[in-house]
Coordinates of C-alpha atoms in Angstrom, one line a residue:
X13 CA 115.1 119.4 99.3
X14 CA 111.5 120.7 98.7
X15 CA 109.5 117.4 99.3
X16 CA 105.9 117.6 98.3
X17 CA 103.3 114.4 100.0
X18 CA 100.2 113.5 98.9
X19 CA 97.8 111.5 100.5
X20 CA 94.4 111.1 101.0
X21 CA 94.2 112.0 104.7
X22 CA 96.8 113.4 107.1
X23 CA 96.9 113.7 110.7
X24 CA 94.6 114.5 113.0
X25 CA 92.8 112.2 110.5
X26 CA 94.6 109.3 111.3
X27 CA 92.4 106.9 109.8
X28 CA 95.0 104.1 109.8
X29 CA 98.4 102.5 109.2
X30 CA 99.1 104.6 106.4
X31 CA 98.8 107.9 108.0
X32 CA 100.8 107.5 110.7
X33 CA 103.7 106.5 108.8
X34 CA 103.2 109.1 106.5
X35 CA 103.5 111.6 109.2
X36 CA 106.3 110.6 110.8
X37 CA 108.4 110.6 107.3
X38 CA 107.3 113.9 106.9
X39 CA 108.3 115.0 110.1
X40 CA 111.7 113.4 110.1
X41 CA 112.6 114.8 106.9
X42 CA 111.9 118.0 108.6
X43 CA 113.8 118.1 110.9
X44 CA 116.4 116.6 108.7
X45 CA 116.4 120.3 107.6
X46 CA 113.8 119.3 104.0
X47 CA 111.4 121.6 103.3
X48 CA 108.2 119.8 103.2
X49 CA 104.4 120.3 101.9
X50 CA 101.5 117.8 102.7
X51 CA 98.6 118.1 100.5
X52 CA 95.6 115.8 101.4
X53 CA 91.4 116.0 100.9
X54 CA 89.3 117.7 103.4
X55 CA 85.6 118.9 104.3
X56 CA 87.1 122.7 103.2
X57 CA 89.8 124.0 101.5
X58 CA 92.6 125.1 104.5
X59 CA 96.1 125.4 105.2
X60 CA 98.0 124.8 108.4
X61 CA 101.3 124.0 110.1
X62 CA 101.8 120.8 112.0
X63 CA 105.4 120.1 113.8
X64 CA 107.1 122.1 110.8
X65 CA 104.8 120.3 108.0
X66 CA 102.7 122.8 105.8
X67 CA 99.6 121.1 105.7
X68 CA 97.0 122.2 102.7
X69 CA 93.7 120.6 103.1
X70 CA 91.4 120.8 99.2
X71 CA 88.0 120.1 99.4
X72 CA 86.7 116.1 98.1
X73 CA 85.2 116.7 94.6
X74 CA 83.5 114.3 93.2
X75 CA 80.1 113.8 91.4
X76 CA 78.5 111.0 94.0
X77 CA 78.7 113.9 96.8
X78 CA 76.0 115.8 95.2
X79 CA 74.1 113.5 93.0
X80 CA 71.4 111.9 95.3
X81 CA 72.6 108.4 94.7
X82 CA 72.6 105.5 97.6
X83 CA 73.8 101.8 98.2
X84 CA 75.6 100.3 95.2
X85 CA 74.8 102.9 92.6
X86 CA 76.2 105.5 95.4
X87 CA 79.2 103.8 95.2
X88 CA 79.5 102.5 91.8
X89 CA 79.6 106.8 90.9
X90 CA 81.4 107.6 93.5
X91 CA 84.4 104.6 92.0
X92 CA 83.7 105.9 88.4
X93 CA 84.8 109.3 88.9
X94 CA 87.3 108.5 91.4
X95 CA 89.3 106.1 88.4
X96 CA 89.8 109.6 86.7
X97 CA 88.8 112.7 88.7
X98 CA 90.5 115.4 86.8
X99 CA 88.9 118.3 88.4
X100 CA 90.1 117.1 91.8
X101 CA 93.8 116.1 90.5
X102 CA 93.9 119.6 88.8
X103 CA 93.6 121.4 92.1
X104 CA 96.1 119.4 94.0
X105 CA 98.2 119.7 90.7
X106 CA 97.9 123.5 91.2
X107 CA 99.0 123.7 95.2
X108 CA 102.3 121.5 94.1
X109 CA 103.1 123.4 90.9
X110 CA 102.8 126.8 93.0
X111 CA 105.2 125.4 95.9
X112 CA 107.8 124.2 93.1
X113 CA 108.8 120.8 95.0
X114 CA 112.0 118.9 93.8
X115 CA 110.1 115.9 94.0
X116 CA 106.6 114.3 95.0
X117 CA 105.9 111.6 96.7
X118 CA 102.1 110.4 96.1
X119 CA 100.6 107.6 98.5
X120 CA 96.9 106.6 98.6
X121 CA 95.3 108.7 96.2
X122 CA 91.6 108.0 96.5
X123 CA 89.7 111.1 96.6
X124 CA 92.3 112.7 94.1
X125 CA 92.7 109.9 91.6
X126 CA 96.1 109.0 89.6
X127 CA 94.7 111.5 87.0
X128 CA 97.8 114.0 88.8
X129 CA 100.1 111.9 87.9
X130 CA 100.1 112.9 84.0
X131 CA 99.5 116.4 85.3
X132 CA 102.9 115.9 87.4
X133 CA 104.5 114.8 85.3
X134 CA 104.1 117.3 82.6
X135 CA 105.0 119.8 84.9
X136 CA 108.5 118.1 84.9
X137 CA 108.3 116.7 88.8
X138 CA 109.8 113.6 89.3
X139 CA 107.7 111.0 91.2
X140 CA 107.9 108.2 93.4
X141 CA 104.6 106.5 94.8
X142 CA 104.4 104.1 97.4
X143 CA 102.0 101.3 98.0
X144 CA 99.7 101.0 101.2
X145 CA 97.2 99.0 99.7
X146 CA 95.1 98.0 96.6
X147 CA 93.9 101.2 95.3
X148 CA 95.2 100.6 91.7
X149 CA 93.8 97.3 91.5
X150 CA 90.4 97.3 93.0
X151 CA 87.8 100.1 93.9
X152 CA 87.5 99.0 97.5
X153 CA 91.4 99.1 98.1
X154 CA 91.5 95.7 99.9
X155 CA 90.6 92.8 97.0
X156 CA 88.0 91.0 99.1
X157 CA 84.7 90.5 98.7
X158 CA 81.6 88.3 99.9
X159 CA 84.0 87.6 102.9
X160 CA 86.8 86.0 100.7
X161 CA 90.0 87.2 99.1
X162 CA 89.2 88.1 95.4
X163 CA 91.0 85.6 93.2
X164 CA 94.3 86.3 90.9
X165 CA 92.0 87.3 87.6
X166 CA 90.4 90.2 90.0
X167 CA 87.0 90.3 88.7
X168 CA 85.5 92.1 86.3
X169 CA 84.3 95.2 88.1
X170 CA 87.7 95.6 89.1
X171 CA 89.4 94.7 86.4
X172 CA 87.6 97.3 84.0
X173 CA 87.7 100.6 87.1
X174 CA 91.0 99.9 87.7
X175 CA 92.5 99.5 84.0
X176 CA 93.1 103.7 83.9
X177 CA 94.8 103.5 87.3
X178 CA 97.4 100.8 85.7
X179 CA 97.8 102.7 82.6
X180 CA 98.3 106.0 84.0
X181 CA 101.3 104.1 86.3
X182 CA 103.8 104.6 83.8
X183 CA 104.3 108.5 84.4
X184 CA 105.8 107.1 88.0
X185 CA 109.3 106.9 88.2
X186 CA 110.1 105.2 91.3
X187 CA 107.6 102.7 92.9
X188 CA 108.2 101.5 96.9
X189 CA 105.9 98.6 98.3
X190 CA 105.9 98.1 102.1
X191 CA 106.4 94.9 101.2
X192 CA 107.6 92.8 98.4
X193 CA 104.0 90.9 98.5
X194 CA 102.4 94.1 97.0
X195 CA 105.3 95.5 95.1
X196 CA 105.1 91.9 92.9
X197 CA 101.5 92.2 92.9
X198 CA 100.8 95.2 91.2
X199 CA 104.0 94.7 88.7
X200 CA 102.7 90.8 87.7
X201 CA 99.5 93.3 86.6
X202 CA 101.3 95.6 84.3
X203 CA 101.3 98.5 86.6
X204 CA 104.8 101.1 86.7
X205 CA 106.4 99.6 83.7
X206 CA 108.7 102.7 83.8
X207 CA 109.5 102.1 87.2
X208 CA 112.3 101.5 89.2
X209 CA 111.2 99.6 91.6
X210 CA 112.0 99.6 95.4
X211 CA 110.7 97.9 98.8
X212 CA 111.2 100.0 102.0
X213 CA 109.1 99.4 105.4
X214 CA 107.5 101.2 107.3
X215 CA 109.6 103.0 110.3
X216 CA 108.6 102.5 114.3
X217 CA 110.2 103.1 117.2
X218 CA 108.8 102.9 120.7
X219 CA 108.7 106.0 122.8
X220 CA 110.7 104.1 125.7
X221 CA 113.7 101.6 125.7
X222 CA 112.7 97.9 125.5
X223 CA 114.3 95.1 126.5
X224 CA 113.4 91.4 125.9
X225 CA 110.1 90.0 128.0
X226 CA 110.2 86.8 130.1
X227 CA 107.2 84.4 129.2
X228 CA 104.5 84.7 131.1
X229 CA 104.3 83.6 135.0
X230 CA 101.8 81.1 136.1
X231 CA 99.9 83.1 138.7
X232 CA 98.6 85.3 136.5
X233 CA 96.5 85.2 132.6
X234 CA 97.9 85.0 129.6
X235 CA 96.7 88.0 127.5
X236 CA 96.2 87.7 123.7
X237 CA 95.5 91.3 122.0
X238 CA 94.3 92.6 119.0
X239 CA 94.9 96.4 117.8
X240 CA 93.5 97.9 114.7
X241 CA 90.2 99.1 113.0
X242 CA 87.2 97.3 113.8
X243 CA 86.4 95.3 110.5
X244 CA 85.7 92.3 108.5
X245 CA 88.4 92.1 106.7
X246 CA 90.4 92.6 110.0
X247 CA 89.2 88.9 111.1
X248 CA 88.2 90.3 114.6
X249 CA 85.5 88.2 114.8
X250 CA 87.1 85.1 114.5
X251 CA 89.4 86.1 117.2
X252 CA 86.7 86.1 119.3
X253 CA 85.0 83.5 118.5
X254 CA 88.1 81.5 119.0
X255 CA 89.4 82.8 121.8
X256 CA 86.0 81.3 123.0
X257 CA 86.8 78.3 122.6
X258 CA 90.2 78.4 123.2
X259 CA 89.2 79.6 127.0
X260 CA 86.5 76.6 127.8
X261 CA 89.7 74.2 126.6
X262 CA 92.5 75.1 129.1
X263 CA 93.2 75.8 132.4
X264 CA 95.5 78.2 132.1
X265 CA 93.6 81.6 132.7
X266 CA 93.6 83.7 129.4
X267 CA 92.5 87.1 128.1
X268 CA 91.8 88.8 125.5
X269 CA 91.7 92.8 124.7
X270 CA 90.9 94.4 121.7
X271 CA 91.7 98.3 121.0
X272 CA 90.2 100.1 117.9
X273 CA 87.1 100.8 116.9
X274 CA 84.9 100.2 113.7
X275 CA 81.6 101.0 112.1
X276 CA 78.7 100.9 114.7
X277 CA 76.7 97.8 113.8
X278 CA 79.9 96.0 113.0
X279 CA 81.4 96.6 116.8
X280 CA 78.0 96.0 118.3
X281 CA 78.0 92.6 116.5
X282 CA 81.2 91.8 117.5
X283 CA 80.3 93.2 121.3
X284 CA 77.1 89.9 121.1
X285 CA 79.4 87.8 119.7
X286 CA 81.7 88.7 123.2
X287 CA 78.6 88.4 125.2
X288 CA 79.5 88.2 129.1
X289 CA 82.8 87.0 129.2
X290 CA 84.6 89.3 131.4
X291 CA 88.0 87.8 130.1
X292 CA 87.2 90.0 126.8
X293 CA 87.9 93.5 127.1
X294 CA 87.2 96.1 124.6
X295 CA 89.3 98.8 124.9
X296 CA 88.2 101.7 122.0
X297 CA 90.7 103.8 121.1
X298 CA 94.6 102.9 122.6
X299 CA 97.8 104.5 122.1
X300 CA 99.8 101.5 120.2
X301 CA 102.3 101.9 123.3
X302 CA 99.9 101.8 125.5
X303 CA 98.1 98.4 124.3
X304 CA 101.5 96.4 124.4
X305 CA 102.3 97.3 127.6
X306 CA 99.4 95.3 129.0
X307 CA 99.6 92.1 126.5
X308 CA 102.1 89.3 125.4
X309 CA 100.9 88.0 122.6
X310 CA 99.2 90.3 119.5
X311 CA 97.3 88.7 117.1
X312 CA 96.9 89.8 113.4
X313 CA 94.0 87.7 112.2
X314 CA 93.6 89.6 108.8
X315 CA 91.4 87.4 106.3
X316 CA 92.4 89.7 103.7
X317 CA 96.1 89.7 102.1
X318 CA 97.5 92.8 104.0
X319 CA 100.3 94.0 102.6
X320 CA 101.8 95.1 105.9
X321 CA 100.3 95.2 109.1
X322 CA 101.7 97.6 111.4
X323 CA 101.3 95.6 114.3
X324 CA 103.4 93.4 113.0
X325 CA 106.5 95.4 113.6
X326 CA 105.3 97.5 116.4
X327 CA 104.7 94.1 118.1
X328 CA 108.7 93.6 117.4
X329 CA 109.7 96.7 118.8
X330 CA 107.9 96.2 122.1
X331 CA 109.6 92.7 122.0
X332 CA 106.9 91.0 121.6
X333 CA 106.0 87.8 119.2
X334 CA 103.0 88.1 117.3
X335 CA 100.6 85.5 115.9
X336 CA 99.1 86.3 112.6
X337 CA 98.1 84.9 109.3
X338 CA 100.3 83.3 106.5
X339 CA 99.2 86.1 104.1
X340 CA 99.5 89.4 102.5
X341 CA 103.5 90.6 103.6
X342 CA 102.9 88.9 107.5
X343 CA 105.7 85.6 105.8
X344 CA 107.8 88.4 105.0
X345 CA 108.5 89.8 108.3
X346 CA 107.3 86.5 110.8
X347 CA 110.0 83.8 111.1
X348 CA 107.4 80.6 111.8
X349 CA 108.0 79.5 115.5
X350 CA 110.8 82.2 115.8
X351 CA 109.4 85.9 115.9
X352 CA 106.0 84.4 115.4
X353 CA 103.4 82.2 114.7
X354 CA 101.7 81.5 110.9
X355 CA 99.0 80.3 110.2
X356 CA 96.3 79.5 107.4
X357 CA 92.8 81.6 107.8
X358 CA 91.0 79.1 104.9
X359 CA 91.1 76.4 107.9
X360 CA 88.9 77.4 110.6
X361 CA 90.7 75.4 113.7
X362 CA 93.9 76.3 112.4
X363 CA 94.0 80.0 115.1
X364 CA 92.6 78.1 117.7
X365 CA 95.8 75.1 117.3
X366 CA 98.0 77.7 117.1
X367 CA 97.1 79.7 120.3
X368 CA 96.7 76.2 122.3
X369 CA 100.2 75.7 121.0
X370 CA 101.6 78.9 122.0
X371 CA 100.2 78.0 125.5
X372 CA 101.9 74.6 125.4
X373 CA 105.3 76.1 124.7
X374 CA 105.7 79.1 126.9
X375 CA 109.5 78.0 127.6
X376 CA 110.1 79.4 124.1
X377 CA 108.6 82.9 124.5
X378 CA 111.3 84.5 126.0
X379 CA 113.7 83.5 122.9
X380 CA 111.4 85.0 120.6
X381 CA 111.1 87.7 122.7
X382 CA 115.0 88.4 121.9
X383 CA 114.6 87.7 118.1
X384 CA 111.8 90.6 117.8
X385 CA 114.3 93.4 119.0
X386 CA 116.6 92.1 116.5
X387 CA 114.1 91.9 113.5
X388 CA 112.8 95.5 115.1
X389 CA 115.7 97.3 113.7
X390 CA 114.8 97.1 110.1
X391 CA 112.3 99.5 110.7
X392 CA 114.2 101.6 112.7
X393 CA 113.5 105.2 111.5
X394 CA 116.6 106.8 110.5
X395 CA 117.4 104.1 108.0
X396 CA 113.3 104.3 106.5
X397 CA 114.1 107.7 106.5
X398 CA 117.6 107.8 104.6
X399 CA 116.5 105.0 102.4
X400 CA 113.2 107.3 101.2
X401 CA 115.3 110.6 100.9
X402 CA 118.2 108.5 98.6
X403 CA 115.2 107.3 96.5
X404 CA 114.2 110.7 96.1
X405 CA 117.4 112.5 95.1
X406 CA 117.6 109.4 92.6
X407 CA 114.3 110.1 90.9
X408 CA 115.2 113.6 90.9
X409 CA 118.6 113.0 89.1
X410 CA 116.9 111.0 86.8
X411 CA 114.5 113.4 85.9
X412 CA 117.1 116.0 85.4
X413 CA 118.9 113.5 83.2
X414 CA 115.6 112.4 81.2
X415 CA 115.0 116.5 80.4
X416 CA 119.1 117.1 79.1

């Protein structure tokens, strides 16, 4: 099959989750033997070749980059034009059109806007979307605001930038969420009416065999991690400050390491809110490998709902049980007390129970250790892979059937 992707970034622009699972579908269906086209934004217009993936790079158009607006008006043009931006949708539309794809697959389109959709699909190409995040519902993708989650009415601003995103849904044919949490939140919205709808999660593997971990021994710390962008919305901050606490309360010797980095100001608060305790290390940037090998237990604090944390099933495939908050997809894939530990981020003790907690029953660890490998295999690659390729030879059979 000729597969075209669109995306807002692509590798080396990994800018998170998203791209790297993007990549590594591409590169599977590759050498699967598909014929496969990337098109992503970019400082210039460029083409390249990356593992057998044609890479084409169009310039960001839009209106805020040259109008000398800053702070919220900046970004209130910059949204605006990005609801609809039909000079930057053309141009992508032209780079698919010319490589004639079976199908297209569009992801997170800020940057191009779902203006291409209509353009697609008047061109005839069947198209399946998948959803990373909360593009079509709110400008800032994440539905938080004055450090809270945005309530189920959305409000206003997002409600009237986001109505053209929902409307222009119905020219999608098949829809995939990386998790049912944000498949059933954009359908209870009116978005992809015409839709068939699908959930498939994200693939991992780890580049070396695993096998289940014993807990950990008394003579040495127990090490809590965190691995992500540097953020707000991420919840870092309340690691820290409970980790804190959670070290002046027991005995047993604990650590803490965060890898990622963030916005300046942002890592440099979180660096004073650290101070000197040498049982925090910041680690920058970490190969995701890498960062498990050196801790037991990950933490995905999010305060935002995430739809699907990729730690949460990398954490699985290094056999390892994670900690994380009841929201977003996390209940989806964490079996409370099984694979993991849940809890509510409204309460603020409620991370710092659940870690003393962990501490207090280490005789456990090793079981959940064994029930991550198991729940690791859903996102074992080949079957992400297969389950994306079926999808696309369905939308393309219905396309073909729509057109007779």
């Amino acid at each position: 099959m000729k597969i075209a992707i669109v995306n807002t970034y692509y590798h080396p622009q990994d800018v998170g989750g998203a791209e790297r699972s993007i990549r590594f579908l591409a590169e599977a269906l590759v050498q699967r033997g598909d014929q496969v086209m990337v098109v992503v934004t970019g400082d210039t217009d460029c083409e390249e070749e990356i593992a057998g993936v044609r890479v084409v790079r169009r310039r960001r158009r839009n209106a805020a980059q040259v109008i000398p607006l800053k702070g919220a008006a900046g970004k209130l043009l910059w949204h605006s034009v990005d609801t609809w931006n039909h000079a930057a949708a053309r141009e992508v539309a032209a780079v698919i059109k010319a490589f004639a794809p079976d199908v297209v697959h569009t992801n997170n389109l800020s940057g191009i806007s779902v203006a291409l959709w209509p353009l697609l699909k008047r061109a005839g190409i069947p198209i399946v979307h998948t959803l990373r995040d909360y593009y079509l519902l709110c400008p800032n993708t994440a539905m938080f605001k004055n450090d809270k989650q945005c309530g189920p009415g959305r409000c206003f601003a997002c409600r009237t930038l986001s109505s053209p995103r929902l409307r222009a849904s119905k020219h999608v044919d098949v829809v995939v969420g990386n998790s049912h949490f944000i498949l059933a939140k954009h359908t209870e919205c009116g978005g992809f009416p015409n839709a068939a709808t699908q959930v498939v999660y994200n693939a991992y593997s780890p580049p070396a065999p695993v096998v289940a971990r014993p807990p950990p021994d008394g003579d040495r710390p127990v090490v809590f991690g965190y691995i992500g962008r540097l953020a707000a919305t991420k919840g870092v901050g309340h690691l820290i400050e409970t980790f804190l606490r959670l070290k002046s309360s027991v005995k047993r010797p604990v650590e803490l390491r965060i890898a990622g980095v963030g916005d300046d100001c942002y890592e440099k608060h979180l660096r004073a809110t650290a101070g000197s305790e040498t049982a925090i290390r910041f680690l920058g940037h970490t190969r995701p490998d890498a960062f498990y090998d050196q801790i037991d237990i990950p933490v995905v604090p999010s305060l935002w709902d995430e739809p699907l944390a990729r730690v949460l099933f990398e954490s699985f495939a290094h056999a390892l049980p994670v900690i994380a908050t009841n929201t977003g997809g996390s209940p989806e894939l964490i079996k409370n007390r099984e694979t993991g530990w849940l809890y509510d981020p409204t309460d603020p003790d409620a991370l710092l129970q659940t870690m003393l907690g962990v501490l207090e029953d280490l005789d456990s660890y090793s079981m959940a250790s064994q029930r991550t490998l198991v729940a690791a295999q859903l996102f074992e690659p080949t079957k992400v892979v297969e389950r994306y390729r079926e999808m696309f030879v369905s939308a393309l059979l219905s396309n073909e059937n729509a057109r007779k």
